[in-house]
PDB file of C-alpha atoms in Angstrom:
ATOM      1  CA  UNK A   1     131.468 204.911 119.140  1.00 76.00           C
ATOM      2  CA  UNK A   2     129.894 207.905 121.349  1.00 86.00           C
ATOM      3  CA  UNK A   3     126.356 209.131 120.569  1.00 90.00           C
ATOM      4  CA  UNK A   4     125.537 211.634 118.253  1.00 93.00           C
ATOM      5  CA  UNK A   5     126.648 215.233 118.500  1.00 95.00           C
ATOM      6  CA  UNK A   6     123.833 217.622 118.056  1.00 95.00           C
ATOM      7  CA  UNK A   7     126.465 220.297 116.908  1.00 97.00           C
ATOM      8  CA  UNK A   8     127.653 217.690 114.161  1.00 97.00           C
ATOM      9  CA  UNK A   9     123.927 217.770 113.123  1.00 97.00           C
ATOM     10  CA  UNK A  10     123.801 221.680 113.054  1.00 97.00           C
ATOM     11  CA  UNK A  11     126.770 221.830 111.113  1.00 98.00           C
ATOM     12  CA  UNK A  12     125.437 219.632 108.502  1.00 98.00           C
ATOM     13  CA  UNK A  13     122.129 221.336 108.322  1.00 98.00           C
ATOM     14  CA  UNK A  14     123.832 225.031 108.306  1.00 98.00           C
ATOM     15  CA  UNK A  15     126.206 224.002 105.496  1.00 98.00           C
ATOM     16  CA  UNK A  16     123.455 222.014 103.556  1.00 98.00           C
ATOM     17  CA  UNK A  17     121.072 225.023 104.203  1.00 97.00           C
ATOM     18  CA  UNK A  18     123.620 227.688 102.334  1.00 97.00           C
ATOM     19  CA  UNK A  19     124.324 225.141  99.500  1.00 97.00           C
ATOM     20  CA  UNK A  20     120.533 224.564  99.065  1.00 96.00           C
ATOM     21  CA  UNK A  21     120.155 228.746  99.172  1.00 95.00           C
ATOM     22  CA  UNK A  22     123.299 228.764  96.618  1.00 96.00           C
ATOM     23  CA  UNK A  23     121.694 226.337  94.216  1.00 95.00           C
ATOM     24  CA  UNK A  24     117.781 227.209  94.539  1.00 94.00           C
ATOM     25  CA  UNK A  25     118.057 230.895  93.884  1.00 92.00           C
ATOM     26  CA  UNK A  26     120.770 230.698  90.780  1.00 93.00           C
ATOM     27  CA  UNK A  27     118.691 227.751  88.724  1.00 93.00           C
ATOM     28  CA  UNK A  28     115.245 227.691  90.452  1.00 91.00           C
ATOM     29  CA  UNK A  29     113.402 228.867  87.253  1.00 88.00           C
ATOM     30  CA  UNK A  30     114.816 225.593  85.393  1.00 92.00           C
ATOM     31  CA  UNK A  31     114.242 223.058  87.726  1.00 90.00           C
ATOM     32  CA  UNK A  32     110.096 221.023  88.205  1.00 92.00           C
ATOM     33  CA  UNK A  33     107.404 221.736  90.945  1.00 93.00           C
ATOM     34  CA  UNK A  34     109.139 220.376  93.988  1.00 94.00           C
ATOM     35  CA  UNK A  35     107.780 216.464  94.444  1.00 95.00           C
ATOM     36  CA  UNK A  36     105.931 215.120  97.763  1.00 96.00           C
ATOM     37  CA  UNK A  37     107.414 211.366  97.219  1.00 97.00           C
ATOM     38  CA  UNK A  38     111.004 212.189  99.081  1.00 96.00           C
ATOM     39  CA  UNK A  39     108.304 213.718 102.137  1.00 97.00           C
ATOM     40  CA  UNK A  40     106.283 210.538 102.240  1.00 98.00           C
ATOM     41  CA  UNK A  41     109.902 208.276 102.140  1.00 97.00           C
ATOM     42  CA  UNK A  42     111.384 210.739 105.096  1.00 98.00           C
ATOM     43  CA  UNK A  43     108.179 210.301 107.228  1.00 98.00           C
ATOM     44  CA  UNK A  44     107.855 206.569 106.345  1.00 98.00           C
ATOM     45  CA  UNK A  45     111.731 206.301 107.562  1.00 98.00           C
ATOM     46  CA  UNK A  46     111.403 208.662 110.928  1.00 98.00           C
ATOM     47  CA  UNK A  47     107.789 206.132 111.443  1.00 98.00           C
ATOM     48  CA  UNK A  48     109.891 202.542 111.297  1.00 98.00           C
ATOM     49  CA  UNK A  49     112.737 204.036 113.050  1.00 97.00           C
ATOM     50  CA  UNK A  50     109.992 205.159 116.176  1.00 97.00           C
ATOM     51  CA  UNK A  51     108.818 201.693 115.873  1.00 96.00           C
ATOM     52  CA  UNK A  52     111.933 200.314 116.128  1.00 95.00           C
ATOM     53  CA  UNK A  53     113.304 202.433 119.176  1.00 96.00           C
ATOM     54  CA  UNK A  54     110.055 201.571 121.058  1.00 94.00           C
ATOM     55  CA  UNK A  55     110.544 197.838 120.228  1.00 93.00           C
ATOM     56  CA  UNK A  56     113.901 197.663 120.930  1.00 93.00           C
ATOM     57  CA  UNK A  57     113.697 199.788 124.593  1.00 91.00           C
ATOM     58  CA  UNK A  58     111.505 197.511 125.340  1.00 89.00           C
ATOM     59  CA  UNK A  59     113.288 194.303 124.489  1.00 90.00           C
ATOM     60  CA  UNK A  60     116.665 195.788 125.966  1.00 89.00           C
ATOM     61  CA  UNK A  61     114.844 196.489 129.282  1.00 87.00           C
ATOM     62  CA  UNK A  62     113.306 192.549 128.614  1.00 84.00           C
ATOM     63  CA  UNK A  63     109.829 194.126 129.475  1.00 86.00           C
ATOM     64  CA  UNK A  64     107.201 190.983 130.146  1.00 87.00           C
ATOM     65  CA  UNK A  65     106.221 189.694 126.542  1.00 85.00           C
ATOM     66  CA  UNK A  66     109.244 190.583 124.439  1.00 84.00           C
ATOM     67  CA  UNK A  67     112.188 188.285 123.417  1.00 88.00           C
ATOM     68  CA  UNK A  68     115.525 189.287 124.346  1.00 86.00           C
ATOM     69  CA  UNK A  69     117.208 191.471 121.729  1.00 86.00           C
ATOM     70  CA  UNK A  70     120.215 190.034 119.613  1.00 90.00           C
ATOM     71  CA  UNK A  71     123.207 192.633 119.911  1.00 89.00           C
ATOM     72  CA  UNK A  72     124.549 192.423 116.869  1.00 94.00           C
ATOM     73  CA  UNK A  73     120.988 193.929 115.398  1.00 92.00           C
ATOM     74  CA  UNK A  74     120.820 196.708 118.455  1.00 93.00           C
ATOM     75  CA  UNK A  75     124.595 197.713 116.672  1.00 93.00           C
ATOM     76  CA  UNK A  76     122.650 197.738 113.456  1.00 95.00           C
ATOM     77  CA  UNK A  77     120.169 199.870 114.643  1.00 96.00           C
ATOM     78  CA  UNK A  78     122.859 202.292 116.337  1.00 96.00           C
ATOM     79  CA  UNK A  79     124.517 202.819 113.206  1.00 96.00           C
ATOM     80  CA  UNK A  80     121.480 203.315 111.097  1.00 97.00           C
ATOM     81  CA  UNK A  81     120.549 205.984 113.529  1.00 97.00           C
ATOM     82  CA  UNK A  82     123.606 207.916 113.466  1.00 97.00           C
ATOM     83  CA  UNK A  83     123.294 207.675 109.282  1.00 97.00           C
ATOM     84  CA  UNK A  84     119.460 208.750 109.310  1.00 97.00           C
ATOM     85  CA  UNK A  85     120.045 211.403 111.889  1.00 97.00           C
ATOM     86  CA  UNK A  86     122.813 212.836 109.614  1.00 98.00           C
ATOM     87  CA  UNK A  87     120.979 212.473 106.332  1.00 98.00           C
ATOM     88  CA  UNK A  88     117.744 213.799 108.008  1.00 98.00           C
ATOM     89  CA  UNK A  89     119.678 216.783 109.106  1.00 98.00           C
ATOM     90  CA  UNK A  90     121.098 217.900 105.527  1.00 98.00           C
ATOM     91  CA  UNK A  91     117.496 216.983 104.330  1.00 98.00           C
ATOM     92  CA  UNK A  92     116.558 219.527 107.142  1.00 98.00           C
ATOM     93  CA  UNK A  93     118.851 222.099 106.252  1.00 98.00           C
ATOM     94  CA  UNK A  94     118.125 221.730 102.876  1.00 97.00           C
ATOM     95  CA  UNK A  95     114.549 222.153 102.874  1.00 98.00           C
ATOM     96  CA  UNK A  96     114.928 225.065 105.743  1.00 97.00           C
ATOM     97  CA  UNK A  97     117.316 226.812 102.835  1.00 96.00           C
ATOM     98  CA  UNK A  98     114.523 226.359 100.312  1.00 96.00           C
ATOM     99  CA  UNK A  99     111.893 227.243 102.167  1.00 95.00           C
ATOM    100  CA  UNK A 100     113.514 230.482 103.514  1.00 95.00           C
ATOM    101  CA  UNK A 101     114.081 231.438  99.882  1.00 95.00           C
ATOM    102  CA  UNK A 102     110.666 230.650  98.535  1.00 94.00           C
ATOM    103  CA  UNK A 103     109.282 232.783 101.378  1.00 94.00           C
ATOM    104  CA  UNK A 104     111.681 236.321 100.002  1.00 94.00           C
ATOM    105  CA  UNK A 105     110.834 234.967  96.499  1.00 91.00           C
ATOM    106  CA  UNK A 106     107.424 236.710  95.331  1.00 85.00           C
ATOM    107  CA  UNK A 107     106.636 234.242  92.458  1.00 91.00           C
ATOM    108  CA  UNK A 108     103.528 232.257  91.986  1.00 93.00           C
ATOM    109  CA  UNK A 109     105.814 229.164  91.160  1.00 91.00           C
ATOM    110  CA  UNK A 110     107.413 229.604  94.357  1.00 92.00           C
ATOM    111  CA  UNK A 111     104.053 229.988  96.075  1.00 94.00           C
ATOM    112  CA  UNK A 112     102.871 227.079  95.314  1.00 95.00           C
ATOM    113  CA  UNK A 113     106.412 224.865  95.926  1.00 96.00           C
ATOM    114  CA  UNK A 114     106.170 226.296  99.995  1.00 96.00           C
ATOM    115  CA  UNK A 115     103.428 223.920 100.913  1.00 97.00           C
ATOM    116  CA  UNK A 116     105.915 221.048  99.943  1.00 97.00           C
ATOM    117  CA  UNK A 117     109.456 222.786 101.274  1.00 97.00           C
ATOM    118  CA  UNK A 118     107.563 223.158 104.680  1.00 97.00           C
ATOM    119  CA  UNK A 119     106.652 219.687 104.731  1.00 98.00           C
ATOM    120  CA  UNK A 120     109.717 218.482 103.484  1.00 98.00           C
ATOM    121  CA  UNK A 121     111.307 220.553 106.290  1.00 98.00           C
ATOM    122  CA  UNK A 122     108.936 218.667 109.102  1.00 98.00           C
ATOM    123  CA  UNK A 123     109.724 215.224 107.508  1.00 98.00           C
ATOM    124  CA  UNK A 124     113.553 215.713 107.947  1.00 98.00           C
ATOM    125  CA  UNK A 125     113.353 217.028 111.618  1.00 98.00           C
ATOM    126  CA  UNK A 126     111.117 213.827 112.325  1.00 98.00           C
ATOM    127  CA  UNK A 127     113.220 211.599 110.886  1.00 98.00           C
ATOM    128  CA  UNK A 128     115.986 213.500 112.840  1.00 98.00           C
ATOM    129  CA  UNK A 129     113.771 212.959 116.221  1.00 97.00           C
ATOM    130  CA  UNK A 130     113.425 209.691 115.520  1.00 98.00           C
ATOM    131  CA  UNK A 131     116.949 208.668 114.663  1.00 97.00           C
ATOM    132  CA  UNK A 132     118.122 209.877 117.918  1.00 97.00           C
ATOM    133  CA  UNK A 133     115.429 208.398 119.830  1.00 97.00           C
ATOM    134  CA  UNK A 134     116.503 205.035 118.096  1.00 96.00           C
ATOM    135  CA  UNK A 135     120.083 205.801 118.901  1.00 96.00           C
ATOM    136  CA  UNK A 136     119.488 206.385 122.923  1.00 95.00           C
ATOM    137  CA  UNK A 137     116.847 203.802 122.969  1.00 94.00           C
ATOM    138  CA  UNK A 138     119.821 201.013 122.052  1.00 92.00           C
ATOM    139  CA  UNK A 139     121.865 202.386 124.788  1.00 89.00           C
ATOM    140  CA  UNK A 140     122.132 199.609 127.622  1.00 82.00           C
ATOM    141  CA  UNK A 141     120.302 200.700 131.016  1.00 76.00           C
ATOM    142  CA  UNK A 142     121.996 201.291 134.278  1.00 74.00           C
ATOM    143  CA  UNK A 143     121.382 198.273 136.274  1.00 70.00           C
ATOM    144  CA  UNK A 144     121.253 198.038 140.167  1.00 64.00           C
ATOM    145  CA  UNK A 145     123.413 194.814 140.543  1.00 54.00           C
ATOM    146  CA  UNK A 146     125.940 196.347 138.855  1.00 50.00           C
ATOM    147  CA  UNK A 147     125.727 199.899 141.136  1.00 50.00           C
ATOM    148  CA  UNK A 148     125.823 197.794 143.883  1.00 52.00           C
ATOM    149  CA  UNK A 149     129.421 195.443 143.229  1.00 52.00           C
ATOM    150  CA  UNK A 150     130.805 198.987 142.077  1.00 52.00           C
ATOM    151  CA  UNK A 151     129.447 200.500 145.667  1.00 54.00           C
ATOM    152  CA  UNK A 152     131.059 196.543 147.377  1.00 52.00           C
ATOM    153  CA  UNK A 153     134.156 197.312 145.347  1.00 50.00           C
ATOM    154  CA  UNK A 154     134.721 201.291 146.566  1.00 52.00           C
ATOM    155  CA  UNK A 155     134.208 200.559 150.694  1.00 53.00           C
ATOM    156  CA  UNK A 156     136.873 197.103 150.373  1.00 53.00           C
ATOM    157  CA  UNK A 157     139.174 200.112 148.938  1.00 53.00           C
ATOM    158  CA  UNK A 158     138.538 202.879 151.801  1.00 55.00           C
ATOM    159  CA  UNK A 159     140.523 202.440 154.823  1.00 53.00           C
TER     160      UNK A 159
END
């Protein structure tokens, strides 16, 4: 499994953005005042997953008053960073789409939805940020015994 592509995440958000433009502007005047609950879930998601990359750099780098990390949970947290960054990014794209057309749109009803797209929009690019900080934070650290048998191995080969 390779780390996240940031073009996969574009993608996502570009498509999600155009569906989100497609949808908003042909049944915005039927659907409620856009809720802050999904915000407060995608900031309380990108806040555990910055807690947990912190914790676990630390443990993985067996910093002086941490317990050694279990693998199997650091491939737990790798794949539940690859699945927030993705959802965070159609969350992203979807809120960018939404807020670009409440913007254009001069309604009072779409006035008063921005406040929530924008924020909507930050919570999904934080949850993004965090995701992939989780992601790279589980990688495993270059170690110097390791460069150093690689550099014993390489001069027995040369002539």
């Amino acid at each position: 499994m390779g780390p996240t592509r940031p073009a996969s995440l574009v993608v996502a958000g570009l498509a999600s953005a155009a569906l989100a433009w497609l949808l908003v502007s042909s049944f915005y005047s039927h659907i409620p005042p856009l809720p802050w609950l999904p915000i407060v879930t995608l900031l309380g998601l990108a806040a555990l997953e910055g807690f947990a990359a912190a914790n676990t750099r630390a443990r993985i780098e067996r910093r002086p008053g941490r317990d050694p990390v279990d693998p199997l949970a650091v491939a737990r947290f790798v794949v539940l960073a690859k699945a927030s960054a993705l959802a965070g990014a159609i969350f992203a794209g979807f809120y960018a789409g939404l807020d670009v057309w409440l913007l254009i749109e001069r309604t009072r009803a779409a006035a008063n939805d921005v406040p929530a797209a924008s924020a909507g929009l930050g919570a999904s690019l934080a949850l993004v940020g965090a995701a992939l900080w989780l992601e790279r934070s589980c990688r495993v650290p270059d170690r110097d015994d390791r460069d150093s048998e690689s550099d014993d191995l390489r001069r027995r080969d040369e002539p």
